[in-house]
Short mmCIF file of C-alpha atoms in Angstrom, two decimals:
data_model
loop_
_atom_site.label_atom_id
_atom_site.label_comp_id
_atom_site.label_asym_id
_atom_site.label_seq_id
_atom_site.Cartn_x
_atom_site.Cartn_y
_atom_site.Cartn_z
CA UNK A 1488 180.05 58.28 124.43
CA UNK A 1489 178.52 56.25 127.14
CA UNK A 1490 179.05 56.44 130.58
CA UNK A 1491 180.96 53.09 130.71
CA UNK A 1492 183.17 54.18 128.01
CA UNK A 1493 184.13 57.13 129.91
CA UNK A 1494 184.68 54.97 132.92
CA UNK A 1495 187.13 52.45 131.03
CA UNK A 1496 189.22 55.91 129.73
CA UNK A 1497 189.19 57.16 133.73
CA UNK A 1498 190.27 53.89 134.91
CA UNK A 1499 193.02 52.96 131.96
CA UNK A 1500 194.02 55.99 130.40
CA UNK A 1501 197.54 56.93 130.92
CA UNK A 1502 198.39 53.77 132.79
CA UNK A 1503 201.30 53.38 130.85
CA UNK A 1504 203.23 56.91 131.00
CA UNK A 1505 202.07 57.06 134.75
CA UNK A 1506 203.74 53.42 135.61
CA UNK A 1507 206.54 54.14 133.51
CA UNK A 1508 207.20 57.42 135.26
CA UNK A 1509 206.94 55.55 138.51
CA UNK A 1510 209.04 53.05 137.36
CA UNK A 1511 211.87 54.69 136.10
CA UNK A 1512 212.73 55.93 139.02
CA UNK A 1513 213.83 52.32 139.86
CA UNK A 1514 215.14 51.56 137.07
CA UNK A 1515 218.88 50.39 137.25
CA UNK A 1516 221.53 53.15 136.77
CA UNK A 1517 223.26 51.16 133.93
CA UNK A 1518 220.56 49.97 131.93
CA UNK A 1519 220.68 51.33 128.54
CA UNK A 1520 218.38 52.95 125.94
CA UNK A 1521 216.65 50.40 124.02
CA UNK A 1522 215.96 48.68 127.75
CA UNK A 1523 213.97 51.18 129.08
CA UNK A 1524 212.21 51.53 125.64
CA UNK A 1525 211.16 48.06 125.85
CA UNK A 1526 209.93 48.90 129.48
CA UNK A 1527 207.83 51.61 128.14
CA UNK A 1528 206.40 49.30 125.05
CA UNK A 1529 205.60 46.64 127.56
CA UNK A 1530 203.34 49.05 130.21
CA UNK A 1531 201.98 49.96 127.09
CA UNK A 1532 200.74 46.52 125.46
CA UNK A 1533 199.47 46.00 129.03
CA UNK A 1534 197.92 49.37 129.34
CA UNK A 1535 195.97 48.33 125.82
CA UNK A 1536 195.04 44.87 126.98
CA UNK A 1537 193.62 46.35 129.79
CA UNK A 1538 191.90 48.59 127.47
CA UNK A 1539 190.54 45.81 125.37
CA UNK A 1540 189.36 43.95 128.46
CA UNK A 1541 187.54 46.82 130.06
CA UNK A 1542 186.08 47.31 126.55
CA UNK A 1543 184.77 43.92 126.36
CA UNK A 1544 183.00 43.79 129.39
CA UNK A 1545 181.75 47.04 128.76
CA UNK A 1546 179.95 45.21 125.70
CA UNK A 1547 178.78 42.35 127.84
CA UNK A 1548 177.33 44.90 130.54
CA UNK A 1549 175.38 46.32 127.47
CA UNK A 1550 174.25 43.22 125.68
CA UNK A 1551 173.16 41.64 129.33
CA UNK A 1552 171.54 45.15 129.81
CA UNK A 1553 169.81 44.93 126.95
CA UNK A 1554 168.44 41.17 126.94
CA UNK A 1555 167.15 42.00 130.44
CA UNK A 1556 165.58 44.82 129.09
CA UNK A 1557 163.95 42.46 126.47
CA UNK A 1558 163.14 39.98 128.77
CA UNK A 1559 161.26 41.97 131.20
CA UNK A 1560 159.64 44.32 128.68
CA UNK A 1561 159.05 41.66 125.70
CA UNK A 1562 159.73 42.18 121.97
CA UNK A 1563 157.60 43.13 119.18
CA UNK A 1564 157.51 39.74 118.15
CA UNK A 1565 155.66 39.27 121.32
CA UNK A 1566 152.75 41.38 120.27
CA UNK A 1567 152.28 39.13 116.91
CA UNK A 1568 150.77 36.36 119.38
CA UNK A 1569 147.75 38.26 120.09
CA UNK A 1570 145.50 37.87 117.10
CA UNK A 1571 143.74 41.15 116.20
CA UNK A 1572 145.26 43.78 118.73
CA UNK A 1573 149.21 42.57 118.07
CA UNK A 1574 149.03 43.56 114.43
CA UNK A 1575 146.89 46.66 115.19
CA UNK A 1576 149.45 47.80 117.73
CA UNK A 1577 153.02 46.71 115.87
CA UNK A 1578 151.03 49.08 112.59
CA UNK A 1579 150.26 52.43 114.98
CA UNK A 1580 153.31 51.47 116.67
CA UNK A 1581 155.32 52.10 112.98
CA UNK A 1582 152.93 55.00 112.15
CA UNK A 1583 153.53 57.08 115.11
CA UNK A 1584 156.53 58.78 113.84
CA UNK A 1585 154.97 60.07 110.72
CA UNK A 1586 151.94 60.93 112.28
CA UNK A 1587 153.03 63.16 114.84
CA UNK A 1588 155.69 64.87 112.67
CA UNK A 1589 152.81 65.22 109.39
CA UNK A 1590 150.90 66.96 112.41
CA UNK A 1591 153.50 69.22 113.54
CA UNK A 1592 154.93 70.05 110.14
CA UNK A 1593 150.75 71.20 109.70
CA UNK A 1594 151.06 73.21 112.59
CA UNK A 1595 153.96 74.66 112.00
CA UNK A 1596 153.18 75.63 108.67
CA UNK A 1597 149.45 77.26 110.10
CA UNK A 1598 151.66 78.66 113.05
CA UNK A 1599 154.31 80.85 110.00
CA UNK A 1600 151.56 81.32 107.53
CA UNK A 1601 147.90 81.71 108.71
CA UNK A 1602 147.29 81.57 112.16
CA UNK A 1603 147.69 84.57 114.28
CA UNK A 1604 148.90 83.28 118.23
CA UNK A 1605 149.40 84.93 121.43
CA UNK A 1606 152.55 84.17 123.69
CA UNK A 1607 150.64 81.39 125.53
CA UNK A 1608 150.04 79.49 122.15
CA UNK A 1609 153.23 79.92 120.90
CA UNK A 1610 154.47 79.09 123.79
CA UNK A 1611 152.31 75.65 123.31
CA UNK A 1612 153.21 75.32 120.03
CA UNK A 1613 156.72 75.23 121.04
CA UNK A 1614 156.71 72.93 123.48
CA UNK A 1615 155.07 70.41 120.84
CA UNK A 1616 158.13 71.25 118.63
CA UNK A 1617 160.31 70.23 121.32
CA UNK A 1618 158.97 66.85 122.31
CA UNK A 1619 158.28 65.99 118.79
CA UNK A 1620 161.53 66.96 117.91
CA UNK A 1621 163.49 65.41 120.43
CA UNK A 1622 161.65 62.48 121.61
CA UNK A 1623 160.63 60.98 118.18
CA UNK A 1624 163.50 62.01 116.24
CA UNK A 1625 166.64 62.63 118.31
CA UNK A 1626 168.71 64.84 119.93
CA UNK A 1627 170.82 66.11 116.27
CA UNK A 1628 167.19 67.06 114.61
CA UNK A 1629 165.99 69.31 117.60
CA UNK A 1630 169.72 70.90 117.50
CA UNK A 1631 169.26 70.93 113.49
CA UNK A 1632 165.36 72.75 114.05
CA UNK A 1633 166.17 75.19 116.74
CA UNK A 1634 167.93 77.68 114.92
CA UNK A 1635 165.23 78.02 111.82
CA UNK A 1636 162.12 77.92 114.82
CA UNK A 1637 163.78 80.84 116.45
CA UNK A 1638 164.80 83.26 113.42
CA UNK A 1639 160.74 82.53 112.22
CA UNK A 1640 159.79 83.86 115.81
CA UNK A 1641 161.95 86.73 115.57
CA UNK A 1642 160.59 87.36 111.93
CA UNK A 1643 157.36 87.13 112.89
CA UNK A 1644 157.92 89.53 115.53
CA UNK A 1645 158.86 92.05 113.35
CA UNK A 1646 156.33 92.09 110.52
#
């Protein structure tokens, strides 16, 4: 969730119930049920359209975000226009992500099966993981890794 989202629930959520509680204080002694019910169902289609709006120019605060970002950084497309180097750069651009992770899956693999490491090399060897890991392929496959890097530490340990 991003921080605007969570900025649009702060600002709108529970409008409704905390107007209506405010409001029924003042509400007229004799005014019945299905009155104050329609009360209620009215603080609540506003409390949604104020949802919806807040939403929306959440949206627009991205997208404008986002074409600035474009505009000041330039697009891939931009690279075609150079006529050696732009192709060159959009192909090791694409390769980079199976090129570093071939080249950590082959140290990995020496790491478990031939090489023998002290701490400080490990240590290295870790840290690669990490960036690897979580800078070229996301926060859920560094969370998904962890677990299996530190029971083959711990194994290795042992034998």
């Amino acid at each position: 969730m991003s921080l605007l989202s969570k900025v649009v629930d702060v600002v709108t959520g529970g409008l409704a119930d905390r107007a209506y509680q405010v409001v029924k204080d003042y509400f007229p002694p004799d005014m019945s049920e299905a009155q104050r019910a329609n009360v209620q169902l009215a603080l609540q289609n506003l409390e949604l359209e104020k949802k919806r709006q807040a939403e929306l120019a959440r949206q627009a605060a991205e997208k404008q975000l986002t074409e600035r970002i474009k505009e000041l950084e330039g697009s891939a497309k931009d690279l075609l226009r150079l006529p050696i180097l732009g192709p060159l750069m959009l192909f090791l651009r694409g390769c980079q992500r199976p090129v570093w992770g071939f080249a950590t899956l082959y140290l990995d693999w020496m790491w478990f099966s031939a090489w023998t490491l002290d701490e400080q090399q490990q240590t290295a060897l870790i840290t690669i993981n990490v960036l690897v890991l979580g800078f070229l392929f996301g926060e859920r496959a560094l969370a998904n890794a962890a677990p299996r890097i530190l029971h083959f530490m711990k194994a290795r340990k042992r034998g």
